């Protein structure tokens, strides 16, 4: 069954277009900083929100109309859904998709039946990938929905559940490898705690470290060369998630000697929930060589939970692209881990949402590239720190002075004078000028 019979291939029509089913900014082959937009942005549709999202929220049931889906948890329904998803990816012109094992194939009555279900759907995914050329950015395992994971997966208090989780990741890695996945993601799911009265945090973290080492070892064994990624998130579903933000993740990776094997998949609204900007999280990871990929969405400043909305804010996409151009993105991508509002229940809304997100990122890319071409921020930042380029500053950076030398220097000088204004307001105006220009 065709999923979107009335919807044409989405084309680039330019900023003046008023066609809601056309791109105004995303022009796949347009070259920016020596690379096409398609190569820079590596847009990815996520299977879970777009093809399994029902519109249910904590206050009400499903709303989405999906005529191709019979609503059952059968393998047949799962297989029928795949060509519709690929029709969507192709009409939108995205090069990648991403999935959790349980989004694409239903859980069976035991582990072997569950694995067999996944194999069957993977056959269809593989055939559709070959036919369409759409590739898998990353795979992951859903270790949070099933009741067995109530206490967590790799941080559970139940050793059998830990073993089940290991078996599930083993299988998800095999499927990701088989489908040519370029990355493999771990989002913590229920890896965290609700209450420290019942929790041995050290023991749980040791178990999590060991789990990741087993994943790395198994990837080597089967020849999976994709990048491992951890996705930070501070809360939801647990009160404290162990992978709470970039800094916590990197500290964990260093503690357990995993830095060589992992980078981070950074999600916008997770950054917000952690009390950071996306730009902060990207810079933090990028400066430590750990920026792997992004989950692009946004939250709602008036709601304190993970609303996973599509990104349309040019300031956000400009800031994000400034960081992605600075540090690079491949083998990651811009994955729309975002869902339609439950009131946007028609299939065509999937197009409106993704077109808006892709356009916002394409425009952000162009603005960021223009800012970089003029060194409008870099030039200022360099000057701001120029007292470290020579004299005492240079000696500090070279490590050739100690506390006594610095005291002697300052005793000679008497005091430190202000040297440069921060010019925050001027720089905010500069950003607005580039937004006006593009
Ligand atoms: C949850 C979330 C996940 C991960 C993959 O907030 O972002 O969908 O991206 O498990
Ligand atoms: Co995510």
Short mmCIF file of C-alpha atoms in Angstrom, two decimals, residues 112 134 180 316 358 381 388 413:
data_model
loop_
_atom_site.label_atom_id
_atom_site.label_comp_id
_atom_site.label_asym_id
_atom_site.label_seq_id
_atom_site.Cartn_x
_atom_site.Cartn_y
_atom_site.Cartn_z
CA UNK A 112 14.66 -16.40 20.26
CA UNK A 134 18.88 5.30 1.82
CA UNK A 180 25.74 -1.09 7.20
CA UNK A 316 19.28 27.57 17.49
CA UNK A 358 15.56 20.67 7.20
CA UNK A 381 37.48 35.94 20.30
CA UNK A 388 48.01 35.51 26.24
CA UNK A 413 52.93 46.13 38.16
#
